[in-house]
Amino acid sequence: MDNNNNNNRQITNAKDKIMNLTRSDDDKWIAGVAGGIAETVGVDSTIVRIVFATVGVFFFGTGILLYLALWAILPRPTGGTIAQDGINKAKAWNDSRKNGATGSTDFDI
């Protein structure tokens, strides 16, 4: 019975770590994805970067696509994601168009 409780605690701790996964502000080369994963998992960020590079080379760019997807969906340590920022800007632009604004079409995501 004790072994089962230990397994449940380990699973709960792993879930908590994954739920706290964010990009890193301190350990980043491009966007902090590898640094954030390394901090969460508890390994050196160089290992995570090597894994991304290896997957990118041997699986025809999949590592790069995965990195870009994580860049968009992983939150910053201060909160918010690139995807959320883009959605919020698109909603604001759409609302301004519905309200009859004829200002410039200058819109960057």
mmCIF file with all atom_site columns, C-alpha atoms in Angstrom:
data_model
loop_
_atom_site.group_PDB
_atom_site.id
_atom_site.type_symbol
_atom_site.label_atom_id
_atom_site.label_alt_id
_atom_site.label_comp_id
_atom_site.label_asym_id
_atom_site.label_entity_id
_atom_site.label_seq_id
_atom_site.pdbx_PDB_ins_code
_atom_site.Cartn_x
_atom_site.Cartn_y
_atom_site.Cartn_z
_atom_site.occupancy
_atom_site.B_iso_or_equiv
_atom_site.pdbx_formal_charge
_atom_site.auth_seq_id
_atom_site.auth_comp_id
_atom_site.auth_asym_id
_atom_site.auth_atom_id
_atom_site.pdbx_PDB_model_num
ATOM 1   C CA . MET A 1 1   ? 0.000   0.000  0.000   1.00 0.00 ? 1   MET A CA 1
ATOM 2   C CA . ASP A 1 2   ? 2.891   2.376  0.780   1.00 0.00 ? 2   ASP A CA 1
ATOM 3   C CA . ASN A 1 3   ? 4.373   1.768  -2.666  1.00 0.00 ? 3   ASN A CA 1
ATOM 4   C CA . ASN A 1 4   ? 1.068   2.801  -4.276  1.00 0.00 ? 4   ASN A CA 1
ATOM 5   C CA . ASN A 1 5   ? 0.980   6.037  -2.244  1.00 0.00 ? 5   ASN A CA 1
ATOM 6   C CA . ASN A 1 6   ? 4.580   6.846  -3.266  1.00 0.00 ? 6   ASN A CA 1
ATOM 7   C CA . ASN A 1 7   ? 3.686   6.295  -6.936  1.00 0.00 ? 7   ASN A CA 1
ATOM 8   C CA . ASN A 1 8   ? 0.667   8.584  -6.611  1.00 0.00 ? 8   ASN A CA 1
ATOM 9   C CA . ARG A 1 9   ? 2.821   11.303 -5.000  1.00 0.00 ? 9   ARG A CA 1
ATOM 10  C CA . GLN A 1 10  ? 5.406   11.019 -7.762  1.00 0.00 ? 10  GLN A CA 1
ATOM 11  C CA . ILE A 1 11  ? 2.709   11.339 -10.429 1.00 0.00 ? 11  ILE A CA 1
ATOM 12  C CA . THR A 1 12  ? 1.235   14.370 -8.660  1.00 0.00 ? 12  THR A CA 1
ATOM 13  C CA . ASN A 1 13  ? 4.676   16.010 -8.399  1.00 0.00 ? 13  ASN A CA 1
ATOM 14  C CA . ALA A 1 14  ? 5.323   15.381 -12.107 1.00 0.00 ? 14  ALA A CA 1
ATOM 15  C CA . LYS A 1 15  ? 1.950   16.918 -13.030 1.00 0.00 ? 15  LYS A CA 1
ATOM 16  C CA . ASP A 1 16  ? 2.692   19.972 -10.883 1.00 0.00 ? 16  ASP A CA 1
ATOM 17  C CA . LYS A 1 17  ? 6.066   20.444 -12.598 1.00 0.00 ? 17  LYS A CA 1
ATOM 18  C CA . ILE A 1 18  ? 4.551   20.202 -16.072 1.00 0.00 ? 18  ILE A CA 1
ATOM 19  C CA . MET A 1 19  ? 1.793   22.649 -15.157 1.00 0.00 ? 19  MET A CA 1
ATOM 20  C CA . ASN A 1 20  ? 4.507   25.129 -14.093 1.00 0.00 ? 20  ASN A CA 1
ATOM 21  C CA . LEU A 1 21  ? 6.393   24.860 -17.395 1.00 0.00 ? 21  LEU A CA 1
ATOM 22  C CA . THR A 1 22  ? 7.300   28.315 -18.695 1.00 0.00 ? 22  THR A CA 1
ATOM 23  C CA . ARG A 1 23  ? 9.909   29.810 -20.980 1.00 0.00 ? 23  ARG A CA 1
ATOM 24  C CA . SER A 1 24  ? 13.034  31.005 -19.228 1.00 0.00 ? 24  SER A CA 1
ATOM 25  C CA . ASP A 1 25  ? 14.098  34.645 -18.999 1.00 0.00 ? 25  ASP A CA 1
ATOM 26  C CA . ASP A 1 26  ? 17.453  33.780 -17.442 1.00 0.00 ? 26  ASP A CA 1
ATOM 27  C CA . ASP A 1 27  ? 18.635  30.882 -19.607 1.00 0.00 ? 27  ASP A CA 1
ATOM 28  C CA . LYS A 1 28  ? 17.729  31.631 -23.202 1.00 0.00 ? 28  LYS A CA 1
ATOM 29  C CA . TRP A 1 29  ? 19.447  31.860 -26.554 1.00 0.00 ? 29  TRP A CA 1
ATOM 30  C CA . ILE A 1 30  ? 16.400  32.464 -28.747 1.00 0.00 ? 30  ILE A CA 1
ATOM 31  C CA . ALA A 1 31  ? 13.111  32.332 -26.857 1.00 0.00 ? 31  ALA A CA 1
ATOM 32  C CA . GLY A 1 32  ? 13.861  30.504 -23.603 1.00 0.00 ? 32  GLY A CA 1
ATOM 33  C CA . VAL A 1 33  ? 12.052  27.283 -24.551 1.00 0.00 ? 33  VAL A CA 1
ATOM 34  C CA . ALA A 1 34  ? 15.018  24.967 -23.954 1.00 0.00 ? 34  ALA A CA 1
ATOM 35  C CA . GLY A 1 35  ? 15.963  26.819 -20.767 1.00 0.00 ? 35  GLY A CA 1
ATOM 36  C CA . GLY A 1 36  ? 12.411  26.571 -19.436 1.00 0.00 ? 36  GLY A CA 1
ATOM 37  C CA . ILE A 1 37  ? 12.187  22.852 -20.154 1.00 0.00 ? 37  ILE A CA 1
ATOM 38  C CA . ALA A 1 38  ? 15.602  22.313 -18.549 1.00 0.00 ? 38  ALA A CA 1
ATOM 39  C CA . GLU A 1 39  ? 14.585  24.212 -15.409 1.00 0.00 ? 39  GLU A CA 1
ATOM 40  C CA . THR A 1 40  ? 11.357  22.218 -15.115 1.00 0.00 ? 40  THR A CA 1
ATOM 41  C CA . VAL A 1 41  ? 12.941  18.817 -15.707 1.00 0.00 ? 41  VAL A CA 1
ATOM 42  C CA . GLY A 1 42  ? 16.068  19.597 -13.702 1.00 0.00 ? 42  GLY A CA 1
ATOM 43  C CA . VAL A 1 43  ? 18.722  19.045 -16.379 1.00 0.00 ? 43  VAL A CA 1
ATOM 44  C CA . ASP A 1 44  ? 21.279  21.275 -18.054 1.00 0.00 ? 44  ASP A CA 1
ATOM 45  C CA . SER A 1 45  ? 19.797  23.384 -20.838 1.00 0.00 ? 45  SER A CA 1
ATOM 46  C CA . THR A 1 46  ? 22.603  22.311 -23.176 1.00 0.00 ? 46  THR A CA 1
ATOM 47  C CA . ILE A 1 47  ? 21.188  18.775 -23.135 1.00 0.00 ? 47  ILE A CA 1
ATOM 48  C CA . VAL A 1 48  ? 17.734  20.044 -24.110 1.00 0.00 ? 48  VAL A CA 1
ATOM 49  C CA . ARG A 1 49  ? 19.240  22.147 -26.909 1.00 0.00 ? 49  ARG A CA 1
ATOM 50  C CA . ILE A 1 50  ? 21.172  19.116 -28.210 1.00 0.00 ? 50  ILE A CA 1
ATOM 51  C CA . VAL A 1 51  ? 17.954  17.073 -28.189 1.00 0.00 ? 51  VAL A CA 1
ATOM 52  C CA . PHE A 1 52  ? 16.130  19.772 -30.191 1.00 0.00 ? 52  PHE A CA 1
ATOM 53  C CA . ALA A 1 53  ? 19.009  19.955 -32.684 1.00 0.00 ? 53  ALA A CA 1
ATOM 54  C CA . THR A 1 54  ? 19.228  16.169 -33.017 1.00 0.00 ? 54  THR A CA 1
ATOM 55  C CA . VAL A 1 55  ? 15.490  15.829 -33.568 1.00 0.00 ? 55  VAL A CA 1
ATOM 56  C CA . GLY A 1 56  ? 15.680  18.647 -36.089 1.00 0.00 ? 56  GLY A CA 1
ATOM 57  C CA . VAL A 1 57  ? 18.450  16.976 -38.067 1.00 0.00 ? 57  VAL A CA 1
ATOM 58  C CA . PHE A 1 58  ? 17.284  13.358 -37.973 1.00 0.00 ? 58  PHE A CA 1
ATOM 59  C CA . PHE A 1 59  ? 13.547  13.960 -38.267 1.00 0.00 ? 59  PHE A CA 1
ATOM 60  C CA . PHE A 1 60  ? 13.540  16.508 -41.097 1.00 0.00 ? 60  PHE A CA 1
ATOM 61  C CA . GLY A 1 61  ? 13.025  19.706 -39.117 1.00 0.00 ? 61  GLY A CA 1
ATOM 62  C CA . THR A 1 62  ? 10.526  18.360 -36.596 1.00 0.00 ? 62  THR A CA 1
ATOM 63  C CA . GLY A 1 63  ? 12.633  19.739 -33.744 1.00 0.00 ? 63  GLY A CA 1
ATOM 64  C CA . ILE A 1 64  ? 12.453  23.218 -35.245 1.00 0.00 ? 64  ILE A CA 1
ATOM 65  C CA . LEU A 1 65  ? 8.696   22.999 -35.705 1.00 0.00 ? 65  LEU A CA 1
ATOM 66  C CA . LEU A 1 66  ? 8.289   21.716 -32.151 1.00 0.00 ? 66  LEU A CA 1
ATOM 67  C CA . TYR A 1 67  ? 10.439  24.566 -30.826 1.00 0.00 ? 67  TYR A CA 1
ATOM 68  C CA . LEU A 1 68  ? 8.380   27.157 -32.708 1.00 0.00 ? 68  LEU A CA 1
ATOM 69  C CA . ALA A 1 69  ? 5.122   25.651 -31.461 1.00 0.00 ? 69  ALA A CA 1
ATOM 70  C CA . LEU A 1 70  ? 6.379   25.659 -27.865 1.00 0.00 ? 70  LEU A CA 1
ATOM 71  C CA . TRP A 1 71  ? 7.568   29.255 -28.313 1.00 0.00 ? 71  TRP A CA 1
ATOM 72  C CA . ALA A 1 72  ? 4.018   30.243 -29.235 1.00 0.00 ? 72  ALA A CA 1
ATOM 73  C CA . ILE A 1 73  ? 2.183   28.307 -26.515 1.00 0.00 ? 73  ILE A CA 1
ATOM 74  C CA . LEU A 1 74  ? 4.508   28.259 -23.504 1.00 0.00 ? 74  LEU A CA 1
ATOM 75  C CA . PRO A 1 75  ? 3.860   31.205 -21.216 1.00 0.00 ? 75  PRO A CA 1
ATOM 76  C CA . ARG A 1 76  ? 6.499   33.731 -20.289 1.00 0.00 ? 76  ARG A CA 1
ATOM 77  C CA . PRO A 1 77  ? 7.570   33.680 -16.637 1.00 0.00 ? 77  PRO A CA 1
ATOM 78  C CA . THR A 1 78  ? 5.680   36.960 -16.239 1.00 0.00 ? 78  THR A CA 1
ATOM 79  C CA . GLY A 1 79  ? 2.576   35.441 -17.843 1.00 0.00 ? 79  GLY A CA 1
ATOM 80  C CA . GLY A 1 80  ? 0.998   35.460 -21.272 1.00 0.00 ? 80  GLY A CA 1
ATOM 81  C CA . THR A 1 81  ? 1.977   33.771 -24.513 1.00 0.00 ? 81  THR A CA 1
ATOM 82  C CA . ILE A 1 82  ? 2.697   34.909 -28.044 1.00 0.00 ? 82  ILE A CA 1
ATOM 83  C CA . ALA A 1 83  ? -0.482  33.145 -29.153 1.00 0.00 ? 83  ALA A CA 1
ATOM 84  C CA . GLN A 1 84  ? -2.568  35.045 -26.570 1.00 0.00 ? 84  GLN A CA 1
ATOM 85  C CA . ASP A 1 85  ? -1.006  38.336 -27.640 1.00 0.00 ? 85  ASP A CA 1
ATOM 86  C CA . GLY A 1 86  ? -1.888  37.648 -31.263 1.00 0.00 ? 86  GLY A CA 1
ATOM 87  C CA . ILE A 1 87  ? -5.456  36.666 -30.422 1.00 0.00 ? 87  ILE A CA 1
ATOM 88  C CA . ASN A 1 88  ? -5.932  39.782 -28.289 1.00 0.00 ? 88  ASN A CA 1
ATOM 89  C CA . LYS A 1 89  ? -4.584  42.039 -31.061 1.00 0.00 ? 89  LYS A CA 1
ATOM 90  C CA . ALA A 1 90  ? -6.820  40.354 -33.643 1.00 0.00 ? 90  ALA A CA 1
ATOM 91  C CA . LYS A 1 91  ? -9.883  40.797 -31.406 1.00 0.00 ? 91  LYS A CA 1
ATOM 92  C CA . ALA A 1 92  ? -9.048  44.462 -30.838 1.00 0.00 ? 92  ALA A CA 1
ATOM 93  C CA . TRP A 1 93  ? -8.595  44.998 -34.585 1.00 0.00 ? 93  TRP A CA 1
ATOM 94  C CA . ASN A 1 94  ? -11.867 43.193 -35.339 1.00 0.00 ? 94  ASN A CA 1
ATOM 95  C CA . ASP A 1 95  ? -13.740 45.230 -32.719 1.00 0.00 ? 95  ASP A CA 1
ATOM 96  C CA . SER A 1 96  ? -12.354 48.474 -34.113 1.00 0.00 ? 96  SER A CA 1
ATOM 97  C CA . ARG A 1 97  ? -13.438 47.465 -37.633 1.00 0.00 ? 97  ARG A CA 1
ATOM 98  C CA . LYS A 1 98  ? -16.936 46.578 -36.416 1.00 0.00 ? 98  LYS A CA 1
ATOM 99  C CA . ASN A 1 99  ? -17.233 49.963 -34.760 1.00 0.00 ? 99  ASN A CA 1
ATOM 100 C CA . GLY A 1 100 ? -16.558 51.710 -38.032 1.00 0.00 ? 100 GLY A CA 1
ATOM 101 C CA . ALA A 1 101 ? -12.996 52.792 -37.476 1.00 0.00 ? 101 ALA A CA 1
ATOM 102 C CA . THR A 1 102 ? -11.365 53.667 -40.763 1.00 0.00 ? 102 THR A CA 1
ATOM 103 C CA . GLY A 1 103 ? -7.882  54.259 -39.409 1.00 0.00 ? 103 GLY A CA 1
ATOM 104 C CA . SER A 1 104 ? -4.774  52.749 -40.855 1.00 0.00 ? 104 SER A CA 1
ATOM 105 C CA . THR A 1 105 ? -4.511  49.073 -41.559 1.00 0.00 ? 105 THR A CA 1
ATOM 106 C CA . ASP A 1 106 ? -1.240  49.073 -39.649 1.00 0.00 ? 106 ASP A CA 1
ATOM 107 C CA . PHE A 1 107 ? -1.458  45.863 -37.690 1.00 0.00 ? 107 PHE A CA 1
ATOM 108 C CA . ASP A 1 108 ? 1.432   43.734 -36.527 1.00 0.00 ? 108 ASP A CA 1
ATOM 109 C CA . ILE A 1 109 ? 1.345   40.491 -34.620 1.00 0.00 ? 109 ILE A CA 1
#
